[in-house]
């Protein structure tokens, strides 16, 4: 009888010979595909555990049927783990490093020591070739009879790694040389990656990662589970790492897909000289098919050398690849020979480093990021430049004043220089700090460059973006409908003092939002409807959920359809509207309908009030009345007449409701709710009406919540801290600093019993 199952489901020791052969073939193909995905596409398709399971199964089948072992058996292949490494190559001429110079004085010292060593007069002519110092990794290429036979990394300078097969894949590296090349020629230079290629490679790495995540997500969802993203894209920190990582690949087919380049600038063993000077030698190398750097410049003096350095520093951002210094080399190769070497550096050359922590580049744009609280932050989009070893393409611009050249108190920064798109700017980065735009070079500003103007609408949701008096940040008013703010707002909406939906905490809100199930509060109440009768089952299938918890969640949502007005107002997450304010508003207006109508009326007058405020601010100081003359707006008067409601709060609330999309989102929410009328303020006759009360110390008869509710229901405002505005301090047992402060301020202090007596039990 044949086994009805597919061979892959049968245990190795139960397979027939035919099935075993088929299985070995399937496993070889599957593992080869997995290897390719892992090594060449940098996008693993299966987990390490799945790979290991296949390997184990393959080995078990081979152990049972050794005669069936394939020539291309995966057991003989290097699997997911990297192999031992590269072969070693001993450099016939050591690969040395360079001494560093940091300042002009160091460069002058270099010239002085060269002349002294050679017995030249201080002013004697001395030609120097200045070359950019490429920030990549050095490579030595050995040609014999015009054929590339060996390529080696620098290693420890004496012995390097054999990367010949990888070097053969780099376009800039000739594989054969034209006739006339020395029979033995070791060409040395730098392998590097251009900024553009680096950015594209990282983008590909990210895409590969996203594809892999999508693949895994699909697999998880097919099993009815929610997929949590894992790991991170394998991107490189900077072009040098990318170049090194790409060259030092055990599999040269990966190197072949990486955009590596090579500049030749030096040599090792030679059977015939390349010229009389460094400049001539570079020309010979070019004639042989190598690429040399076109910024190499012959210098006759210290001033010439400094001019090259300054020029390269200034053009750093435009070169398109990383440089970290300028190498000055004595041009005459005969003199180089005489100068020779110290223990590890040549006497005939020095590397003049470029400044490490700042770089100049072009401000290509100003992007606006919207934070969770709706704050708009400007971010500089820069032409990529390496600062301190990391490619920087974004930097913070703090806020719009910073761009305008003003500090937080209106004082000038950068001597008042503003930043404009297209400007050449200095970028600073140190350690892990977020890069900053420090300064601007006005001499390089384009004639038509316009000052930057902040956006008046949110780039994410299109709602008005406003900057309040005295605030440094501009904020999006799109609260509920702005996706940048949505998740945080939703978390607030379900929080304990707002809708308090059991089973729907911050984590669940995140998950449901990611799934696209809830984007605004109304969606929570429509969850069951929108997602059909199977919604409960869908929730139950999510990781961390079961049937019971899903059923509970829907019951908890239903339980909150009846909601006190104050919780609704607080839950909307309007700026400046805390729990106490929400309560005050609820009590002042009583019903949702009344509150809603009042906000609509106040909103209609918003622009008239704004115009009046602006006119007041614009009037000359000596003629300006103390208070702006406001248009008559009964809705505002009522709002501002509420005890504890000031201008800032009023504007914030009215603005929220004046945004059409907020109103619509609130209307969608309220349609699901039965908003309960607020408890009217027990106004008349209350001895504490309008008073501000602070409770401190341990209360014996009342819980804090009771004390607060009792005071508020009698028209008092409860505060957490003592100030001049405090009317009564109720001091319990072991009252401390608040009691002291109240006494200092002459605030009325009473015991818990006195308080109870005052409010009438
Ligand atoms: S000449 C005897 N020229 O800088 C040393 N080196 O810090 C001859 N480098 O290992 C080196 N650009 O990787 C030279 N134009 C250039 C260079 C350069 C980059 C690197 C090279 C070297 C390191 C020394």
CSV table of N, CA and C in Angstrom, one decimal, residues 244-372:
chain,number,residue,atom,x,y,z
A,244,UNK,N,33.0,48.2,2.5
A,244,UNK,CA,33.7,47.1,3.1
A,244,UNK,C,32.8,45.8,3.2
A,245,UNK,N,31.6,46.0,3.6
A,245,UNK,CA,30.7,44.9,3.7
A,245,UNK,C,30.5,44.2,2.3
A,246,UNK,N,30.5,45.0,1.3
A,246,UNK,CA,30.2,44.5,-0.1
A,246,UNK,C,31.5,43.8,-0.6
A,247,UNK,N,32.6,44.3,-0.4
A,247,UNK,CA,33.8,43.7,-0.9
A,247,UNK,C,34.2,42.4,-0.2
A,248,UNK,N,33.9,42.4,1.1
A,248,UNK,CA,34.3,41.3,1.9
A,248,UNK,C,33.1,40.3,2.0
A,249,UNK,N,32.6,39.9,0.9
A,249,UNK,CA,31.6,38.9,0.8
A,249,UNK,C,32.2,37.6,0.4
A,250,UNK,N,31.8,36.6,1.1
A,250,UNK,CA,32.4,35.3,0.7
A,250,UNK,C,31.8,34.8,-0.6
A,251,UNK,N,30.6,35.3,-0.9
A,251,UNK,CA,30.1,35.0,-2.2
A,251,UNK,C,30.2,36.1,-3.2
A,252,UNK,N,31.1,36.0,-4.2
A,252,UNK,CA,31.4,37.1,-5.1
A,252,UNK,C,30.2,37.5,-5.9
A,253,UNK,N,29.2,36.7,-6.0
A,253,UNK,CA,28.0,37.1,-6.8
A,253,UNK,C,27.3,38.2,-6.1
A,254,UNK,N,27.5,38.3,-4.8
A,254,UNK,CA,26.8,39.4,-4.1
A,254,UNK,C,27.6,40.7,-4.3
A,255,UNK,N,29.0,40.6,-4.2
A,255,UNK,CA,29.8,41.7,-4.5
A,255,UNK,C,29.5,42.3,-5.9
A,256,UNK,N,29.2,41.3,-6.8
A,256,UNK,CA,28.9,41.8,-8.2
A,256,UNK,C,27.7,42.6,-8.3
A,257,UNK,N,26.8,42.4,-7.4
A,257,UNK,CA,25.5,43.2,-7.4
A,257,UNK,C,25.7,44.6,-6.6
A,258,UNK,N,26.8,44.8,-6.0
A,258,UNK,CA,27.0,46.0,-5.2
A,258,UNK,C,27.8,47.0,-6.1
A,259,UNK,N,27.4,48.2,-6.0
A,259,UNK,CA,28.0,49.3,-6.9
A,259,UNK,C,29.3,49.8,-6.4
A,260,UNK,N,30.3,49.0,-6.4
A,260,UNK,CA,31.6,49.4,-5.9
A,260,UNK,C,32.5,50.1,-7.0
A,261,UNK,N,33.3,51.1,-6.5
A,261,UNK,CA,34.2,51.8,-7.4
A,261,UNK,C,35.6,51.8,-6.9
A,262,UNK,N,36.5,52.2,-7.7
A,262,UNK,CA,37.9,52.1,-7.3
A,262,UNK,C,38.7,53.3,-7.9
A,263,UNK,N,39.4,54.0,-7.0
A,263,UNK,CA,40.4,55.0,-7.4
A,263,UNK,C,41.8,54.5,-7.2
A,264,UNK,N,42.6,54.6,-8.2
A,264,UNK,CA,44.0,54.2,-8.0
A,264,UNK,C,44.9,55.4,-7.6
A,265,UNK,N,45.7,55.2,-6.6
A,265,UNK,CA,46.6,56.4,-6.2
A,265,UNK,C,48.0,56.0,-5.8
A,266,UNK,N,48.3,54.7,-5.8
A,266,UNK,CA,49.6,54.3,-5.3
A,266,UNK,C,50.0,52.9,-5.9
A,267,UNK,N,51.1,52.4,-5.5
A,267,UNK,CA,51.5,51.1,-6.0
A,267,UNK,C,52.4,50.3,-5.0
A,268,UNK,N,52.6,49.0,-5.3
A,268,UNK,CA,53.5,48.2,-4.4
A,268,UNK,C,54.6,47.8,-5.3
A,269,UNK,N,54.7,46.4,-5.5
A,269,UNK,CA,55.9,45.9,-6.3
A,269,UNK,C,55.7,46.3,-7.7
A,270,UNK,N,56.8,46.7,-8.4
A,270,UNK,CA,56.8,47.1,-9.8
A,270,UNK,C,58.0,46.5,-10.5
A,271,UNK,N,57.8,46.1,-11.7
A,271,UNK,CA,59.0,45.6,-12.5
A,271,UNK,C,59.6,46.7,-13.3
A,272,UNK,N,58.8,47.8,-13.4
A,272,UNK,CA,59.3,49.0,-14.2
A,272,UNK,C,58.7,50.2,-13.6
A,273,UNK,N,59.4,51.4,-13.5
A,273,UNK,CA,58.8,52.6,-12.9
A,273,UNK,C,57.6,53.1,-13.7
A,274,UNK,N,56.7,53.8,-13.0
A,274,UNK,CA,55.5,54.3,-13.7
A,274,UNK,C,55.7,55.8,-14.1
A,275,UNK,N,56.8,56.4,-13.7
A,275,UNK,CA,57.1,57.8,-14.1
A,275,UNK,C,58.1,58.4,-13.2
A,276,UNK,N,58.4,59.6,-13.4
A,276,UNK,CA,59.4,60.3,-12.5
A,276,UNK,C,58.7,61.0,-11.3
A,277,UNK,N,57.4,61.3,-11.5
A,277,UNK,CA,56.7,62.0,-10.4
A,277,UNK,C,55.4,61.3,-10.1
A,278,UNK,N,54.8,61.7,-9.0
A,278,UNK,CA,53.5,61.1,-8.6
A,278,UNK,C,52.5,61.4,-9.7
A,279,UNK,N,52.6,62.7,-10.2
A,279,UNK,CA,51.6,63.1,-11.2
A,279,UNK,C,51.7,62.2,-12.5
A,280,UNK,N,53.0,62.0,-12.9
A,280,UNK,CA,53.2,61.2,-14.1
A,280,UNK,C,52.7,59.7,-13.8
A,281,UNK,N,53.0,59.2,-12.6
A,281,UNK,CA,52.6,57.9,-12.3
A,281,UNK,C,51.1,57.7,-12.4
A,282,UNK,N,50.4,58.7,-11.9
A,282,UNK,CA,48.9,58.7,-12.0
A,282,UNK,C,48.4,58.7,-13.5
A,283,UNK,N,49.2,59.5,-14.3
A,283,UNK,CA,48.8,59.5,-15.7
A,283,UNK,C,49.0,58.2,-16.4
A,284,UNK,N,50.1,57.5,-16.0
A,284,UNK,CA,50.4,56.2,-16.5
A,284,UNK,C,49.3,55.2,-16.1
A,285,UNK,N,48.9,55.3,-14.8
A,285,UNK,CA,47.8,54.4,-14.4
A,285,UNK,C,46.6,54.6,-15.2
A,286,UNK,N,46.3,55.9,-15.4
A,286,UNK,CA,45.1,56.2,-16.3
A,286,UNK,C,45.2,55.6,-17.6
A,287,UNK,N,46.4,55.7,-18.2
A,287,UNK,CA,46.6,55.1,-19.5
A,287,UNK,C,46.4,53.6,-19.5
A,288,UNK,N,46.7,53.0,-18.4
A,288,UNK,CA,46.5,51.5,-18.3
A,288,UNK,C,45.1,51.1,-18.0
A,289,UNK,N,44.2,52.1,-17.9
A,289,UNK,CA,42.8,51.8,-17.7
A,289,UNK,C,42.2,52.0,-16.3
A,290,UNK,N,43.1,52.5,-15.4
A,290,UNK,CA,42.6,52.8,-14.0
A,290,UNK,C,41.9,54.1,-13.9
A,291,UNK,N,41.1,54.3,-13.0
A,291,UNK,CA,40.5,55.6,-12.7
A,291,UNK,C,41.3,56.3,-11.6
A,292,UNK,N,41.7,57.5,-11.8
A,292,UNK,CA,42.4,58.2,-10.8
A,292,UNK,C,41.5,59.4,-10.5
A,293,UNK,N,41.7,60.0,-9.3
A,293,UNK,CA,40.9,61.1,-8.9
A,293,UNK,C,41.2,62.4,-9.6
A,294,UNK,N,40.2,63.1,-10.2
A,294,UNK,CA,40.5,64.3,-11.0
A,294,UNK,C,40.8,65.5,-10.1
A,295,UNK,N,40.7,65.4,-8.8
A,295,UNK,CA,41.0,66.6,-8.0
A,295,UNK,C,42.4,66.7,-7.6
A,296,UNK,N,43.3,65.7,-8.1
A,296,UNK,CA,44.7,65.8,-7.7
A,296,UNK,C,45.3,67.1,-8.3
A,297,UNK,N,46.0,67.8,-7.4
A,297,UNK,CA,46.5,69.2,-7.8
A,297,UNK,C,47.9,69.4,-7.4
A,298,UNK,N,48.7,69.9,-8.4
A,298,UNK,CA,50.1,70.1,-8.1
A,298,UNK,C,50.3,71.4,-7.3
A,299,UNK,N,51.0,71.4,-6.2
A,299,UNK,CA,51.2,72.6,-5.4
A,299,UNK,C,52.7,73.0,-5.3
A,300,UNK,N,52.9,74.3,-5.2
A,300,UNK,CA,54.3,74.8,-5.1
A,300,UNK,C,54.6,75.3,-3.7
A,301,UNK,N,53.5,75.5,-2.9
A,301,UNK,CA,53.7,76.2,-1.7
A,301,UNK,C,52.7,75.8,-0.6
A,302,UNK,N,52.9,76.2,0.6
A,302,UNK,CA,52.0,75.9,1.7
A,302,UNK,C,50.6,76.5,1.3
A,303,UNK,N,50.7,77.8,0.8
A,303,UNK,CA,49.4,78.4,0.5
A,303,UNK,C,48.6,77.6,-0.6
A,304,UNK,N,49.3,77.1,-1.6
A,304,UNK,CA,48.7,76.3,-2.6
A,304,UNK,C,48.0,75.1,-2.0
A,305,UNK,N,48.7,74.5,-1.1
A,305,UNK,CA,48.2,73.2,-0.4
A,305,UNK,C,47.0,73.6,0.4
A,306,UNK,N,47.0,74.7,1.1
A,306,UNK,CA,45.9,75.1,1.9
A,306,UNK,C,44.7,75.4,1.1
A,307,UNK,N,45.0,76.0,-0.1
A,307,UNK,CA,43.9,76.3,-1.0
A,307,UNK,C,43.1,75.1,-1.5
A,308,UNK,N,43.9,74.0,-1.8
A,308,UNK,CA,43.3,72.7,-2.2
A,308,UNK,C,42.4,72.2,-1.1
A,309,UNK,N,43.0,72.2,0.1
A,309,UNK,CA,42.3,71.7,1.3
A,309,UNK,C,41.0,72.5,1.5
A,310,UNK,N,41.0,73.8,1.5
A,310,UNK,CA,39.8,74.6,1.7
A,310,UNK,C,38.8,74.3,0.6
A,311,UNK,N,39.3,74.2,-0.7
A,311,UNK,CA,38.4,73.9,-1.8
A,311,UNK,C,37.7,72.5,-1.6
A,312,UNK,N,38.5,71.5,-1.2
A,312,UNK,CA,37.8,70.2,-1.1
A,312,UNK,C,36.9,70.2,0.1
A,313,UNK,N,37.2,70.9,1.2
A,313,UNK,CA,36.3,71.0,2.3
A,313,UNK,C,35.0,71.7,1.9
A,314,UNK,N,35.1,72.7,1.1
A,314,UNK,CA,33.9,73.4,0.6
A,314,UNK,C,33.1,72.6,-0.3
A,315,UNK,N,33.7,71.8,-1.1
A,315,UNK,CA,33.0,71.0,-2.1
A,315,UNK,C,32.6,69.6,-1.6
A,316,UNK,N,32.9,69.4,-0.4
A,316,UNK,CA,32.7,68.0,0.2
A,316,UNK,C,31.3,67.4,-0.2
A,317,UNK,N,30.3,68.3,-0.1
A,317,UNK,CA,28.9,67.7,-0.3
A,317,UNK,C,28.7,67.5,-1.8
A,318,UNK,N,29.4,68.1,-2.7
A,318,UNK,CA,29.2,68.0,-4.1
A,318,UNK,C,30.0,66.9,-4.8
A,319,UNK,N,31.0,66.4,-4.1
A,319,UNK,CA,31.9,65.4,-4.7
A,319,UNK,C,31.1,64.1,-5.1
A,320,UNK,N,30.1,63.8,-4.3
A,320,UNK,CA,29.4,62.6,-4.5
A,320,UNK,C,29.9,61.3,-3.9
A,321,UNK,N,31.0,61.4,-3.2
A,321,UNK,CA,31.6,60.3,-2.4
A,321,UNK,C,32.3,60.9,-1.2
A,322,UNK,N,32.6,60.0,-0.2
A,322,UNK,CA,33.2,60.5,1.0
A,322,UNK,C,34.7,60.8,0.9
A,323,UNK,N,35.1,61.9,1.4
A,323,UNK,CA,36.5,62.2,1.5
A,323,UNK,C,36.7,62.6,3.0
A,324,UNK,N,37.8,62.2,3.6
A,324,UNK,CA,38.0,62.6,5.0
A,324,UNK,C,39.3,63.4,5.1
A,325,UNK,N,39.9,63.8,4.0
A,325,UNK,CA,41.2,64.6,4.2
A,325,UNK,C,41.8,64.9,2.8
A,326,UNK,N,42.9,65.5,2.8
A,326,UNK,CA,43.7,65.7,1.6
A,326,UNK,C,45.1,65.1,1.9
A,327,UNK,N,45.6,64.3,0.9
A,327,UNK,CA,46.9,63.7,1.1
A,327,UNK,C,47.9,64.5,0.3
A,328,UNK,N,48.9,65.0,1.0
A,328,UNK,CA,50.0,65.7,0.3
A,328,UNK,C,51.1,64.8,0.1
A,329,UNK,N,51.6,64.7,-1.2
A,329,UNK,CA,52.7,63.7,-1.4
A,329,UNK,C,53.8,64.5,-2.1
A,330,UNK,N,55.0,64.3,-1.7
A,330,UNK,CA,56.2,64.8,-2.4
A,330,UNK,C,56.1,64.3,-3.9
A,331,UNK,N,56.0,65.2,-4.8
A,331,UNK,CA,55.7,64.8,-6.2
A,331,UNK,C,56.8,64.0,-6.8
A,332,UNK,N,58.1,64.4,-6.6
A,332,UNK,CA,59.2,63.7,-7.2
A,332,UNK,C,59.5,62.3,-6.6
A,333,UNK,N,59.4,61.3,-7.4
A,333,UNK,CA,59.5,59.9,-6.9
A,333,UNK,C,60.9,59.6,-6.5
A,334,UNK,N,61.9,60.3,-7.1
A,334,UNK,CA,63.3,60.2,-6.6
A,334,UNK,C,63.4,60.6,-5.2
A,335,UNK,N,62.8,61.8,-4.9
A,335,UNK,CA,62.8,62.3,-3.5
A,335,UNK,C,62.1,61.4,-2.6
A,336,UNK,N,60.9,60.9,-3.1
A,336,UNK,CA,60.2,59.9,-2.2
A,336,UNK,C,61.0,58.8,-1.8
A,337,UNK,N,61.8,58.3,-2.8
A,337,UNK,CA,62.7,57.1,-2.5
A,337,UNK,C,63.7,57.5,-1.4
A,338,UNK,N,64.3,58.7,-1.5
A,338,UNK,CA,65.3,59.1,-0.5
A,338,UNK,C,64.6,59.3,0.8
A,339,UNK,N,63.4,59.9,0.8
A,339,UNK,CA,62.8,60.1,2.1
A,339,UNK,C,62.4,58.8,2.8
A,340,UNK,N,61.9,57.9,2.1
A,340,UNK,CA,61.6,56.5,2.7
A,340,UNK,C,60.6,56.6,3.8
A,341,UNK,N,60.7,55.6,4.7
A,341,UNK,CA,59.6,55.4,5.6
A,341,UNK,C,60.1,55.4,7.1
A,342,UNK,N,59.2,55.8,8.0
A,342,UNK,CA,59.4,55.6,9.4
A,342,UNK,C,58.8,54.2,9.6
A,343,UNK,N,58.6,53.8,10.9
A,343,UNK,CA,58.2,52.4,11.1
A,343,UNK,C,56.9,52.1,10.4
A,344,UNK,N,55.9,53.0,10.4
A,344,UNK,CA,54.6,52.6,9.8
A,344,UNK,C,54.1,53.7,8.8
A,345,UNK,N,54.8,54.8,8.7
A,345,UNK,CA,54.2,55.8,7.8
A,345,UNK,C,55.4,56.4,6.9
A,346,UNK,N,55.0,56.8,5.7
A,346,UNK,CA,56.1,57.4,4.8
A,346,UNK,C,56.4,58.8,5.2
A,347,UNK,N,57.7,59.1,5.0
A,347,UNK,CA,58.1,60.5,5.3
A,347,UNK,C,57.7,61.4,4.2
A,348,UNK,N,57.3,60.9,3.1
A,348,UNK,CA,57.1,61.7,1.9
A,348,UNK,C,55.6,62.1,1.8
A,349,UNK,N,54.7,61.7,2.7
A,349,UNK,CA,53.3,62.1,2.6
A,349,UNK,C,52.7,62.4,4.0
A,350,UNK,N,51.6,63.1,3.9
A,350,UNK,CA,50.9,63.4,5.2
A,350,UNK,C,49.4,63.5,4.8
A,351,UNK,N,48.5,63.1,5.7
A,351,UNK,CA,47.1,63.3,5.5
A,351,UNK,C,46.6,64.4,6.3
A,352,UNK,N,46.1,65.5,5.6
A,352,UNK,CA,45.5,66.6,6.2
A,352,UNK,C,44.0,66.4,6.4
A,353,UNK,N,43.6,66.1,7.6
A,353,UNK,CA,42.2,65.7,7.8
A,353,UNK,C,41.2,66.9,7.6
A,354,UNK,N,40.1,66.6,7.1
A,354,UNK,CA,39.0,67.5,7.1
A,354,UNK,C,38.3,67.5,8.4
A,355,UNK,N,37.6,68.6,8.8
A,355,UNK,CA,37.0,68.7,10.1
A,355,UNK,C,35.9,67.6,10.1
A,356,UNK,N,35.9,67.0,11.3
A,356,UNK,CA,35.1,65.7,11.4
A,356,UNK,C,33.6,66.0,11.7
A,357,UNK,N,33.3,67.0,12.5
A,357,UNK,CA,32.0,67.0,13.1
A,357,UNK,C,31.0,67.9,12.4
A,358,UNK,N,31.5,68.7,11.5
A,358,UNK,CA,30.6,69.6,10.8
A,358,UNK,C,30.9,69.4,9.3
A,359,UNK,N,29.9,69.6,8.5
A,359,UNK,CA,30.1,69.5,7.1
A,359,UNK,C,29.2,70.6,6.4
A,360,UNK,N,29.6,71.0,5.3
A,360,UNK,CA,28.6,71.9,4.6
A,360,UNK,C,27.9,71.2,3.5
A,361,UNK,N,26.7,71.5,3.3
A,361,UNK,CA,25.9,70.8,2.3
A,361,UNK,C,24.8,71.7,1.9
A,362,UNK,N,23.9,71.2,1.0
A,362,UNK,CA,22.9,72.1,0.5
A,362,UNK,C,21.5,71.7,1.2
A,363,UNK,N,20.8,72.8,1.6
A,363,UNK,CA,19.5,72.6,2.2
A,363,UNK,C,18.5,72.4,1.1
A,364,UNK,N,18.2,71.2,0.8
A,364,UNK,CA,17.4,71.0,-0.4
A,364,UNK,C,15.9,71.2,-0.2
A,365,UNK,N,15.5,71.1,1.1
A,365,UNK,CA,14.1,71.3,1.3
A,365,UNK,C,13.8,71.4,2.8
A,366,UNK,N,12.6,71.8,3.2
A,366,UNK,CA,12.2,71.8,4.6
A,366,UNK,C,10.9,71.0,4.7
A,367,UNK,N,11.0,69.8,5.4
A,367,UNK,CA,9.9,68.9,5.5
A,367,UNK,C,9.2,69.2,6.9
A,368,UNK,N,8.0,68.9,6.9
A,368,UNK,CA,7.3,69.2,8.2
A,368,UNK,C,6.9,67.8,8.8
A,369,UNK,N,7.3,67.5,10.0
A,369,UNK,CA,6.8,66.3,10.6
A,369,UNK,C,5.8,66.6,11.7
A,370,UNK,N,4.8,65.8,11.7
A,370,UNK,CA,3.7,66.1,12.7
A,370,UNK,C,3.8,65.1,13.9
A,371,UNK,N,4.0,65.6,15.0
A,371,UNK,CA,4.2,64.8,16.2
A,371,UNK,C,2.9,64.3,16.7
A,372,UNK,N,3.0,63.5,17.8
A,372,UNK,CA,1.8,62.9,18.3
A,372,UNK,C,0.8,63.9,18.9
